[in-house]
Amino acid sequence: MGGSAGYRPLTRILHWSVVVAFAAQFTVGYLLDADGSGHGGGRGRGRGDGPGRGRGRGGGDRGYDVFGDDPLLTAHVLLGATIVVLGAVRLLWRRATPLPPWAPTLSAAERRLAHRTETALYWLTFVVPATGIALLAADDDAVLPVHVAAHTAFFTALALHVGLVLKHQFVDRDGLLRRML
């Protein structure tokens, strides 16, 4: 959040690009779990020749073929890489350019909440994809709880961030959202 002047156009573009990329990423990720292709929860090699608990495609030592014949899996990996790149560009841009002043309608507690949720969301822009990479590299669903915990942290920070914006948009009616549109 920032002051009444609003954010610079590139800041807005980067912010909303990350939002769209994460929305697409989570959609594709959940479709992977729901599509029945064997790439959802409990997918993998298992012990022996049958499918089991790992992230591979079952049997043998083929492993997890990211750029194989599953377009959802390929999209998921590419979106994760896109999020990391967008996050890095966004973080570099944020460090190089000043933020507008805080909106005068934000209380001190709301400023702290905004700062903490934004910091968490920046970190999680890298942590969520990193845990996905760890899940692929481990080829074992034992790593899945770490990835799920990253999702939970992301959605918690996101809910707090969006909740604060919605409070100001619909309760306080101070036009805070316009600063990022």
mmCIF file of C-alpha atoms in Angstrom:
data_model
loop_
_atom_site.group_PDB
_atom_site.id
_atom_site.type_symbol
_atom_site.label_atom_id
_atom_site.label_comp_id
_atom_site.label_asym_id
_atom_site.label_seq_id
_atom_site.Cartn_x
_atom_site.Cartn_y
_atom_site.Cartn_z
ATOM 1 C CA MET A 1 0.000 0.000 0.000
ATOM 2 C CA GLY A 2 1.281 3.553 -0.391
ATOM 3 C CA GLY A 3 0.144 7.179 -0.501
ATOM 4 C CA SER A 4 -2.670 8.929 -2.314
ATOM 5 C CA ALA A 5 -0.449 9.543 -5.347
ATOM 6 C CA GLY A 6 -0.571 5.862 -6.209
ATOM 7 C CA TYR A 7 2.022 3.529 -7.605
ATOM 8 C CA ARG A 8 4.058 3.949 -10.781
ATOM 9 C CA PRO A 9 2.765 2.224 -13.920
ATOM 10 C CA LEU A 10 5.572 -0.381 -14.008
ATOM 11 C CA THR A 11 4.978 -1.164 -10.336
ATOM 12 C CA ARG A 12 1.319 -1.787 -11.123
ATOM 13 C CA ILE A 13 2.106 -3.915 -14.162
ATOM 14 C CA LEU A 14 4.558 -6.059 -12.209
ATOM 15 C CA HIS A 15 2.156 -6.398 -9.262
ATOM 16 C CA TRP A 16 -0.773 -7.539 -11.389
ATOM 17 C CA SER A 17 1.453 -9.754 -13.582
ATOM 18 C CA VAL A 18 2.537 -11.666 -10.471
ATOM 19 C CA VAL A 19 -1.106 -11.895 -9.352
ATOM 20 C CA VAL A 20 -2.203 -13.294 -12.726
ATOM 21 C CA ALA A 21 0.761 -15.690 -12.888
ATOM 22 C CA PHE A 22 0.025 -17.040 -9.396
ATOM 23 C CA ALA A 23 -3.687 -17.423 -10.207
ATOM 24 C CA ALA A 24 -2.798 -19.370 -13.355
ATOM 25 C CA GLN A 25 -0.165 -21.391 -11.481
ATOM 26 C CA PHE A 26 -2.515 -22.466 -8.704
ATOM 27 C CA THR A 27 -5.248 -23.246 -11.249
ATOM 28 C CA VAL A 28 -2.928 -25.450 -13.303
ATOM 29 C CA GLY A 29 -1.517 -27.058 -10.161
ATOM 30 C CA TYR A 30 -4.951 -27.985 -8.888
ATOM 31 C CA LEU A 31 -5.957 -29.224 -12.351
ATOM 32 C CA LEU A 32 -2.896 -31.496 -12.266
ATOM 33 C CA ASP A 33 -4.253 -33.029 -9.081
ATOM 34 C CA ALA A 34 -7.766 -33.367 -10.475
ATOM 35 C CA ASP A 35 -7.126 -34.493 -14.053
ATOM 36 C CA GLY A 36 -6.637 -38.175 -13.280
ATOM 37 C CA SER A 37 -3.433 -38.331 -15.323
ATOM 38 C CA GLY A 38 -1.420 -39.677 -12.454
ATOM 39 C CA HIS A 39 0.189 -36.287 -11.808
ATOM 40 C CA GLY A 40 -1.875 -35.408 -8.770
ATOM 41 C CA GLY A 41 -1.474 -36.461 -5.170
ATOM 42 C CA GLY A 42 -0.002 -39.930 -4.712
ATOM 43 C CA ARG A 43 1.543 -39.919 -8.152
ATOM 44 C CA GLY A 44 4.750 -41.669 -8.787
ATOM 45 C CA ARG A 45 6.962 -44.667 -8.804
ATOM 46 C CA GLY A 46 6.277 -46.391 -5.574
ATOM 47 C CA ARG A 47 8.308 -49.417 -4.595
ATOM 48 C CA GLY A 48 8.771 -51.694 -7.520
ATOM 49 C CA ASP A 49 7.099 -51.429 -10.896
ATOM 50 C CA GLY A 50 3.717 -49.970 -9.978
ATOM 51 C CA PRO A 51 2.647 -46.419 -9.278
ATOM 52 C CA GLY A 52 3.172 -45.210 -5.747
ATOM 53 C CA ARG A 53 3.848 -42.166 -3.639
ATOM 54 C CA GLY A 54 6.597 -40.316 -5.532
ATOM 55 C CA ARG A 55 6.348 -37.589 -8.177
ATOM 56 C CA GLY A 56 7.505 -39.765 -11.067
ATOM 57 C CA ARG A 57 5.244 -41.435 -13.600
ATOM 58 C CA GLY A 58 5.396 -44.935 -12.215
ATOM 59 C CA GLY A 59 7.592 -47.938 -12.772
ATOM 60 C CA GLY A 60 11.226 -48.149 -13.777
ATOM 61 C CA ASP A 61 13.542 -45.224 -13.283
ATOM 62 C CA ARG A 62 11.988 -42.795 -15.731
ATOM 63 C CA GLY A 63 11.451 -40.123 -13.072
ATOM 64 C CA TYR A 64 9.469 -36.954 -13.476
ATOM 65 C CA ASP A 65 9.629 -35.766 -17.067
ATOM 66 C CA VAL A 66 8.828 -32.063 -16.805
ATOM 67 C CA PHE A 67 8.825 -31.456 -20.538
ATOM 68 C CA GLY A 68 7.239 -34.762 -21.454
ATOM 69 C CA ASP A 69 3.835 -35.351 -22.949
ATOM 70 C CA ASP A 70 1.784 -33.652 -20.212
ATOM 71 C CA PRO A 71 0.977 -30.064 -21.232
ATOM 72 C CA LEU A 72 -0.441 -29.246 -17.776
ATOM 73 C CA LEU A 73 2.791 -30.282 -16.104
ATOM 74 C CA THR A 74 4.857 -28.292 -18.599
ATOM 75 C CA ALA A 75 2.618 -25.242 -18.077
ATOM 76 C CA HIS A 76 2.928 -25.616 -14.302
ATOM 77 C CA VAL A 77 6.730 -25.678 -14.432
ATOM 78 C CA LEU A 78 6.916 -22.783 -16.903
ATOM 79 C CA LEU A 79 4.515 -20.712 -14.813
ATOM 80 C CA GLY A 80 6.631 -21.385 -11.739
ATOM 81 C CA ALA A 81 9.725 -20.165 -13.590
ATOM 82 C CA THR A 82 7.796 -17.118 -14.804
ATOM 83 C CA ILE A 83 6.761 -16.300 -11.233
ATOM 84 C CA VAL A 84 10.371 -16.450 -10.063
ATOM 85 C CA VAL A 85 11.508 -14.152 -12.895
ATOM 86 C CA LEU A 86 8.631 -11.702 -12.354
ATOM 87 C CA GLY A 87 9.269 -11.774 -8.616
ATOM 88 C CA ALA A 88 12.958 -11.001 -9.104
ATOM 89 C CA VAL A 89 12.221 -8.141 -11.511
ATOM 90 C CA ARG A 90 9.558 -6.820 -9.166
ATOM 91 C CA LEU A 91 11.888 -6.962 -6.164
ATOM 92 C CA LEU A 92 14.709 -5.219 -8.070
ATOM 93 C CA TRP A 93 12.278 -2.549 -9.276
ATOM 94 C CA ARG A 94 10.939 -2.063 -5.745
ATOM 95 C CA ARG A 95 14.475 -1.589 -4.396
ATOM 96 C CA ALA A 96 15.353 0.873 -7.182
ATOM 97 C CA THR A 97 12.274 3.098 -7.011
ATOM 98 C CA PRO A 98 10.665 4.862 -4.088
ATOM 99 C CA LEU A 99 7.203 3.936 -2.928
ATOM 100 C CA PRO A 100 4.503 6.568 -2.683
ATOM 101 C CA PRO A 101 3.763 7.760 0.851
ATOM 102 C CA TRP A 102 1.410 5.656 2.969
ATOM 103 C CA ALA A 103 -2.259 6.329 2.366
ATOM 104 C CA PRO A 104 -3.326 8.755 5.095
ATOM 105 C CA THR A 105 -6.345 6.582 5.918
ATOM 106 C CA LEU A 106 -4.185 3.640 7.040
ATOM 107 C CA SER A 107 -3.758 3.388 10.784
ATOM 108 C CA ALA A 108 -0.359 2.523 12.275
ATOM 109 C CA ALA A 109 -1.543 -1.058 12.864
ATOM 110 C CA GLU A 110 -2.779 -1.329 9.263
ATOM 111 C CA ARG A 111 0.566 -0.018 8.000
ATOM 112 C CA ARG A 112 2.368 -2.707 9.994
ATOM 113 C CA LEU A 113 -0.027 -5.361 8.677
ATOM 114 C CA ALA A 114 0.397 -4.125 5.098
ATOM 115 C CA HIS A 115 4.185 -4.134 5.433
ATOM 116 C CA ARG A 116 4.286 -7.610 6.972
ATOM 117 C CA THR A 117 1.913 -9.183 4.473
ATOM 118 C CA GLU A 118 3.742 -7.575 1.539
ATOM 119 C CA THR A 119 7.070 -8.842 2.900
ATOM 120 C CA ALA A 120 5.620 -12.327 3.335
ATOM 121 C CA LEU A 121 4.174 -12.285 -0.183
ATOM 122 C CA TYR A 122 7.533 -11.222 -1.636
ATOM 123 C CA TRP A 123 9.274 -14.102 0.167
ATOM 124 C CA LEU A 124 6.576 -16.566 -0.838
ATOM 125 C CA THR A 125 6.910 -15.515 -4.483
ATOM 126 C CA PHE A 126 10.186 -17.436 -4.303
ATOM 127 C CA VAL A 127 9.407 -20.009 -1.600
ATOM 128 C CA VAL A 128 6.322 -21.533 -3.267
ATOM 129 C CA PRO A 129 8.145 -22.254 -6.559
ATOM 130 C CA ALA A 130 11.262 -23.389 -4.657
ATOM 131 C CA THR A 131 9.239 -25.948 -2.718
ATOM 132 C CA GLY A 132 7.714 -27.098 -6.004
ATOM 133 C CA ILE A 133 11.197 -27.577 -7.428
ATOM 134 C CA ALA A 134 12.186 -29.478 -4.273
ATOM 135 C CA LEU A 135 9.132 -31.682 -4.738
ATOM 136 C CA LEU A 136 10.162 -32.454 -8.321
ATOM 137 C CA ALA A 137 13.795 -33.013 -7.395
ATOM 138 C CA ALA A 138 12.955 -35.316 -4.486
ATOM 139 C CA ASP A 139 10.620 -37.394 -6.666
ATOM 140 C CA ASP A 140 8.867 -38.313 -3.420
ATOM 141 C CA ASP A 141 5.589 -37.130 -1.929
ATOM 142 C CA ALA A 142 7.309 -36.933 1.481
ATOM 143 C CA VAL A 143 8.237 -33.365 0.417
ATOM 144 C CA LEU A 144 4.605 -32.533 -0.376
ATOM 145 C CA PRO A 145 3.794 -31.193 3.134
ATOM 146 C CA VAL A 146 6.477 -28.512 2.706
ATOM 147 C CA HIS A 147 4.924 -27.388 -0.584
ATOM 148 C CA VAL A 148 1.450 -27.419 0.967
ATOM 149 C CA ALA A 149 2.746 -25.395 3.948
ATOM 150 C CA ALA A 150 4.145 -22.812 1.513
ATOM 151 C CA HIS A 151 0.718 -22.636 -0.158
ATOM 152 C CA THR A 152 -0.957 -22.220 3.230
ATOM 153 C CA ALA A 153 1.420 -19.401 4.188
ATOM 154 C CA PHE A 154 0.843 -17.763 0.800
ATOM 155 C CA PHE A 155 -2.936 -17.905 1.052
ATOM 156 C CA THR A 156 -2.853 -16.650 4.646
ATOM 157 C CA ALA A 157 -0.709 -13.625 3.724
ATOM 158 C CA LEU A 158 -2.819 -13.041 0.609
ATOM 159 C CA ALA A 159 -6.076 -13.161 2.580
ATOM 160 C CA LEU A 160 -4.749 -10.610 5.074
ATOM 161 C CA HIS A 161 -3.452 -8.357 2.286
ATOM 162 C CA VAL A 162 -6.641 -8.506 0.228
ATOM 163 C CA GLY A 163 -8.785 -8.248 3.371
ATOM 164 C CA LEU A 164 -7.102 -4.979 4.307
ATOM 165 C CA VAL A 165 -7.634 -3.592 0.817
ATOM 166 C CA LEU A 166 -11.287 -4.710 0.772
ATOM 167 C CA LYS A 167 -11.889 -3.154 4.202
ATOM 168 C CA HIS A 168 -10.668 0.165 2.864
ATOM 169 C CA GLN A 169 -12.559 -0.257 -0.401
ATOM 170 C CA PHE A 170 -15.970 -1.261 0.969
ATOM 171 C CA VAL A 171 -16.052 -0.275 4.647
ATOM 172 C CA ASP A 172 -13.900 2.839 4.827
ATOM 173 C CA ARG A 173 -14.634 3.710 1.177
ATOM 174 C CA ASP A 174 -11.407 5.671 0.876
ATOM 175 C CA GLY A 175 -10.417 4.495 -2.615
ATOM 176 C CA LEU A 176 -7.252 2.741 -1.459
ATOM 177 C CA LEU A 177 -7.514 0.156 -4.252
ATOM 178 C CA ARG A 178 -7.293 2.848 -6.965
ATOM 179 C CA ARG A 179 -3.660 3.388 -6.024
ATOM 180 C CA MET A 180 -2.736 -0.008 -7.506
ATOM 181 C CA LEU A 181 -5.178 -0.013 -10.453
#
